[in-house]
Amino acid sequence: MWLLVRADSLDDYWGADAGTRTLAACPDTGERGDPWRWTARLAEHATGSEVLIDADPDYIGVQTSVFAEGHTGVVERPSGHQMVVTSLHGQVLISAVDGPWERWLNPGDVFIVEGEEHESLRLSLTNPDARVSVTMLAPRRAAALRWVP
């Protein structure tokens, strides 16, 4: 399963005092009734953007990589993990290596991928100054992380 959220669809999520914008959270509101597990935020600095991840360390391990310089390559999402992909600068094409779908990400867009099957995803940056953040959220207690939007 995957979910794409466009940057312009969440303008009201900017934190006026924090200088960050919430990209996604699990769950995204307290009314869901599920315990909070993680939040991804976009911080914009004079030197560029970065994704900040807050996660419950008892339940989730976090590993973030940033790709740049015209990178094209495959990232692996292990079974049960969630992957948060955010374009930091320029356009990024994300596509299933063995499937029919592909999506273009613009700066500030977030793409969340989860599922119980292993997935190989291709990232293609459109130009040398494009940058993309890829965060892997790994389950520490459950067999698989579940999205609670």
PDB file of C-alpha atoms in Angstrom:
ATOM      1  CA  MET A   1       0.000   0.000   0.000  1.00  0.00           C
ATOM      2  CA  TRP A   2       1.164   3.525  -0.650  1.00  0.00           C
ATOM      3  CA  LEU A   3      -0.041   7.028   0.029  1.00  0.00           C
ATOM      4  CA  LEU A   4       1.011  10.222  -1.744  1.00  0.00           C
ATOM      5  CA  VAL A   5       0.432  13.587  -0.088  1.00  0.00           C
ATOM      6  CA  ARG A   6       1.124  16.694  -2.155  1.00  0.00           C
ATOM      7  CA  ALA A   7       2.883  19.589  -0.425  1.00  0.00           C
ATOM      8  CA  ASP A   8       0.152  22.078  -1.279  1.00  0.00           C
ATOM      9  CA  SER A   9      -2.584  19.894   0.231  1.00  0.00           C
ATOM     10  CA  LEU A  10      -1.409  20.429   3.806  1.00  0.00           C
ATOM     11  CA  ASP A  11      -0.696  24.172   3.990  1.00  0.00           C
ATOM     12  CA  ASP A  12      -2.519  24.430   7.332  1.00  0.00           C
ATOM     13  CA  TYR A  13      -0.010  22.025   8.887  1.00  0.00           C
ATOM     14  CA  TRP A  14       2.751  24.648   9.052  1.00  0.00           C
ATOM     15  CA  GLY A  15       3.782  25.237  12.648  1.00  0.00           C
ATOM     16  CA  ALA A  16       4.116  29.027  12.845  1.00  0.00           C
ATOM     17  CA  ASP A  17       6.511  28.994  15.782  1.00  0.00           C
ATOM     18  CA  ALA A  18       8.479  25.883  14.887  1.00  0.00           C
ATOM     19  CA  GLY A  19       9.317  26.592  11.230  1.00  0.00           C
ATOM     20  CA  THR A  20       8.289  23.077  10.284  1.00  0.00           C
ATOM     21  CA  ARG A  21       5.365  21.484   8.470  1.00  0.00           C
ATOM     22  CA  THR A  22       3.891  18.096   9.336  1.00  0.00           C
ATOM     23  CA  LEU A  23       4.214  15.772   6.352  1.00  0.00           C
ATOM     24  CA  ALA A  24       2.573  12.721   7.917  1.00  0.00           C
ATOM     25  CA  ALA A  25       1.942  11.134  11.283  1.00  0.00           C
ATOM     26  CA  CYS A  26       0.701   7.805  12.571  1.00  0.00           C
ATOM     27  CA  PRO A  27      -1.978   8.405  13.673  1.00  0.00           C
ATOM     28  CA  ASP A  28      -2.498  11.877  12.277  1.00  0.00           C
ATOM     29  CA  THR A  29      -4.998  12.983  14.956  1.00  0.00           C
ATOM     30  CA  GLY A  30      -5.720  12.043  18.545  1.00  0.00           C
ATOM     31  CA  GLU A  31      -9.328  11.251  17.651  1.00  0.00           C
ATOM     32  CA  ARG A  32      -8.228   8.024  15.948  1.00  0.00           C
ATOM     33  CA  GLY A  33      -7.836   6.299  19.303  1.00  0.00           C
ATOM     34  CA  ASP A  34      -4.590   4.555  18.309  1.00  0.00           C
ATOM     35  CA  PRO A  35      -1.379   5.282  20.242  1.00  0.00           C
ATOM     36  CA  TRP A  36       1.049   7.710  18.556  1.00  0.00           C
ATOM     37  CA  ARG A  37       3.971   5.976  16.845  1.00  0.00           C
ATOM     38  CA  TRP A  38       5.701   8.519  14.557  1.00  0.00           C
ATOM     39  CA  THR A  39       5.595  11.964  12.947  1.00  0.00           C
ATOM     40  CA  ALA A  40       7.509  13.225   9.894  1.00  0.00           C
ATOM     41  CA  ARG A  41       8.071  16.976   9.563  1.00  0.00           C
ATOM     42  CA  LEU A  42       9.666  19.128   6.886  1.00  0.00           C
ATOM     43  CA  ALA A  43      12.002  21.844   8.148  1.00  0.00           C
ATOM     44  CA  GLU A  44      13.119  24.539   5.738  1.00  0.00           C
ATOM     45  CA  HIS A  45      16.417  26.280   6.458  1.00  0.00           C
ATOM     46  CA  ALA A  46      18.422  28.844   4.524  1.00  0.00           C
ATOM     47  CA  THR A  47      20.728  25.995   3.473  1.00  0.00           C
ATOM     48  CA  GLY A  48      17.874  23.721   2.310  1.00  0.00           C
ATOM     49  CA  SER A  49      15.134  21.433   3.561  1.00  0.00           C
ATOM     50  CA  GLU A  50      15.371  18.371   5.771  1.00  0.00           C
ATOM     51  CA  VAL A  51      12.952  15.752   7.072  1.00  0.00           C
ATOM     52  CA  LEU A  52      12.753  15.394  10.841  1.00  0.00           C
ATOM     53  CA  ILE A  53      11.359  12.144  12.245  1.00  0.00           C
ATOM     54  CA  ASP A  54       9.999  11.760  15.762  1.00  0.00           C
ATOM     55  CA  ALA A  55       9.254   8.132  16.618  1.00  0.00           C
ATOM     56  CA  ASP A  56       8.469   6.065  19.690  1.00  0.00           C
ATOM     57  CA  PRO A  57      11.819   4.250  20.152  1.00  0.00           C
ATOM     58  CA  ASP A  58      10.158   1.338  21.944  1.00  0.00           C
ATOM     59  CA  TYR A  59       8.194   0.492  18.795  1.00  0.00           C
ATOM     60  CA  ILE A  60      10.091   1.917  15.814  1.00  0.00           C
ATOM     61  CA  GLY A  61      13.667   2.069  14.580  1.00  0.00           C
ATOM     62  CA  VAL A  62      14.499   4.973  12.237  1.00  0.00           C
ATOM     63  CA  GLN A  63      17.108   5.226   9.469  1.00  0.00           C
ATOM     64  CA  THR A  64      17.221   8.185   7.060  1.00  0.00           C
ATOM     65  CA  SER A  65      19.272   8.552   3.871  1.00  0.00           C
ATOM     66  CA  VAL A  66      19.482  11.547   1.542  1.00  0.00           C
ATOM     67  CA  PHE A  67      20.188  11.015  -2.156  1.00  0.00           C
ATOM     68  CA  ALA A  68      21.474  13.766  -4.455  1.00  0.00           C
ATOM     69  CA  GLU A  69      23.720  14.506  -7.470  1.00  0.00           C
ATOM     70  CA  GLY A  70      21.411  13.003 -10.107  1.00  0.00           C
ATOM     71  CA  HIS A  71      21.124   9.695  -8.253  1.00  0.00           C
ATOM     72  CA  THR A  72      19.192   6.899  -9.904  1.00  0.00           C
ATOM     73  CA  GLY A  73      18.994   3.617  -8.058  1.00  0.00           C
ATOM     74  CA  VAL A  74      16.903   1.074  -6.212  1.00  0.00           C
ATOM     75  CA  VAL A  75      15.902   1.245  -2.557  1.00  0.00           C
ATOM     76  CA  GLU A  76      14.578  -1.828  -0.770  1.00  0.00           C
ATOM     77  CA  ARG A  77      11.653  -1.742   1.648  1.00  0.00           C
ATOM     78  CA  PRO A  78      11.689  -4.904   3.753  1.00  0.00           C
ATOM     79  CA  SER A  79       8.450  -6.646   4.627  1.00  0.00           C
ATOM     80  CA  GLY A  80       6.593  -4.917   7.458  1.00  0.00           C
ATOM     81  CA  HIS A  81       8.600  -1.691   7.262  1.00  0.00           C
ATOM     82  CA  GLN A  82       7.221   1.714   6.341  1.00  0.00           C
ATOM     83  CA  MET A  83       9.148   4.020   4.041  1.00  0.00           C
ATOM     84  CA  VAL A  84       8.717   7.810   3.980  1.00  0.00           C
ATOM     85  CA  VAL A  85      10.044   9.433   0.775  1.00  0.00           C
ATOM     86  CA  THR A  86      10.151  13.238   0.492  1.00  0.00           C
ATOM     87  CA  SER A  87      11.479  15.436  -2.281  1.00  0.00           C
ATOM     88  CA  LEU A  88      13.684  18.103  -0.695  1.00  0.00           C
ATOM     89  CA  HIS A  89      14.643  19.915  -3.902  1.00  0.00           C
ATOM     90  CA  GLY A  90      13.700  19.322  -7.524  1.00  0.00           C
ATOM     91  CA  GLN A  91      11.550  16.548  -8.913  1.00  0.00           C
ATOM     92  CA  VAL A  92      11.973  12.878  -8.070  1.00  0.00           C
ATOM     93  CA  LEU A  93      10.403   9.935  -9.893  1.00  0.00           C
ATOM     94  CA  ILE A  94       9.573   6.948  -7.684  1.00  0.00           C
ATOM     95  CA  SER A  95       8.435   3.737  -9.344  1.00  0.00           C
ATOM     96  CA  ALA A  96       7.923   0.062  -8.626  1.00  0.00           C
ATOM     97  CA  VAL A  97      10.790  -1.947 -10.102  1.00  0.00           C
ATOM     98  CA  ASP A  98       8.505  -4.879 -10.899  1.00  0.00           C
ATOM     99  CA  GLY A  99       5.174  -3.074 -11.155  1.00  0.00           C
ATOM    100  CA  PRO A 100       3.203  -0.716 -13.330  1.00  0.00           C
ATOM    101  CA  TRP A 101       3.070   2.414 -11.171  1.00  0.00           C
ATOM    102  CA  GLU A 102       5.237   5.499 -10.942  1.00  0.00           C
ATOM    103  CA  ARG A 103       4.733   8.876  -9.249  1.00  0.00           C
ATOM    104  CA  TRP A 104       6.453  12.230  -9.588  1.00  0.00           C
ATOM    105  CA  LEU A 105       7.283  13.979  -6.314  1.00  0.00           C
ATOM    106  CA  ASN A 106       7.692  17.742  -6.193  1.00  0.00           C
ATOM    107  CA  PRO A 107       9.490  19.551  -3.357  1.00  0.00           C
ATOM    108  CA  GLY A 108       7.637  18.962  -0.081  1.00  0.00           C
ATOM    109  CA  ASP A 109       5.586  16.014  -1.362  1.00  0.00           C
ATOM    110  CA  VAL A 110       5.646  12.907   0.811  1.00  0.00           C
ATOM    111  CA  PHE A 111       5.159   9.327  -0.372  1.00  0.00           C
ATOM    112  CA  ILE A 112       4.566   6.612   2.227  1.00  0.00           C
ATOM    113  CA  VAL A 113       4.925   2.954   1.330  1.00  0.00           C
ATOM    114  CA  GLU A 114       4.052   0.006   3.558  1.00  0.00           C
ATOM    115  CA  GLY A 115       3.040  -3.612   3.321  1.00  0.00           C
ATOM    116  CA  GLU A 116       3.868  -7.134   4.289  1.00  0.00           C
ATOM    117  CA  GLU A 117       5.636  -7.912   1.015  1.00  0.00           C
ATOM    118  CA  HIS A 118       9.225  -6.866   0.277  1.00  0.00           C
ATOM    119  CA  GLU A 119       9.363  -4.074  -2.321  1.00  0.00           C
ATOM    120  CA  SER A 120      12.048  -2.717  -4.597  1.00  0.00           C
ATOM    121  CA  LEU A 121      11.534   0.907  -5.596  1.00  0.00           C
ATOM    122  CA  ARG A 122      13.479   2.943  -8.117  1.00  0.00           C
ATOM    123  CA  LEU A 123      14.355   6.561  -7.345  1.00  0.00           C
ATOM    124  CA  SER A 124      15.316   8.817 -10.250  1.00  0.00           C
ATOM    125  CA  LEU A 125      16.386  12.397  -9.581  1.00  0.00           C
ATOM    126  CA  THR A 126      15.718  14.757 -12.481  1.00  0.00           C
ATOM    127  CA  ASN A 127      18.798  16.952 -12.220  1.00  0.00           C
ATOM    128  CA  PRO A 128      22.071  17.210 -10.303  1.00  0.00           C
ATOM    129  CA  ASP A 129      20.690  19.576  -7.634  1.00  0.00           C
ATOM    130  CA  ALA A 130      17.606  17.460  -6.862  1.00  0.00           C
ATOM    131  CA  ARG A 131      17.608  15.903  -3.379  1.00  0.00           C
ATOM    132  CA  VAL A 132      15.340  13.259  -1.828  1.00  0.00           C
ATOM    133  CA  SER A 133      15.050  11.991   1.738  1.00  0.00           C
ATOM    134  CA  VAL A 134      14.221   8.313   2.327  1.00  0.00           C
ATOM    135  CA  THR A 135      13.379   7.224   5.881  1.00  0.00           C
ATOM    136  CA  MET A 136      12.886   3.586   6.805  1.00  0.00           C
ATOM    137  CA  LEU A 137      10.683   2.941   9.828  1.00  0.00           C
ATOM    138  CA  ALA A 138      11.355  -0.545  11.196  1.00  0.00           C
ATOM    139  CA  PRO A 139       9.047  -2.386  13.613  1.00  0.00           C
ATOM    140  CA  ARG A 140      10.619  -3.328  16.941  1.00  0.00           C
ATOM    141  CA  ARG A 141       7.673  -5.154  18.541  1.00  0.00           C
ATOM    142  CA  ALA A 142       5.139  -6.025  15.838  1.00  0.00           C
ATOM    143  CA  ALA A 143       5.670  -8.126  12.745  1.00  0.00           C
ATOM    144  CA  ALA A 144       4.603  -5.191  10.574  1.00  0.00           C
ATOM    145  CA  LEU A 145       3.908  -1.494  10.949  1.00  0.00           C
ATOM    146  CA  ARG A 146       0.418  -0.426   9.991  1.00  0.00           C
ATOM    147  CA  TRP A 147      -0.567   2.991   8.667  1.00  0.00           C
ATOM    148  CA  VAL A 148      -3.138   4.809  10.762  1.00  0.00           C
ATOM    149  CA  PRO A 149      -3.818   7.961   8.712  1.00  0.00           C
TER     150      PRO A 149
END
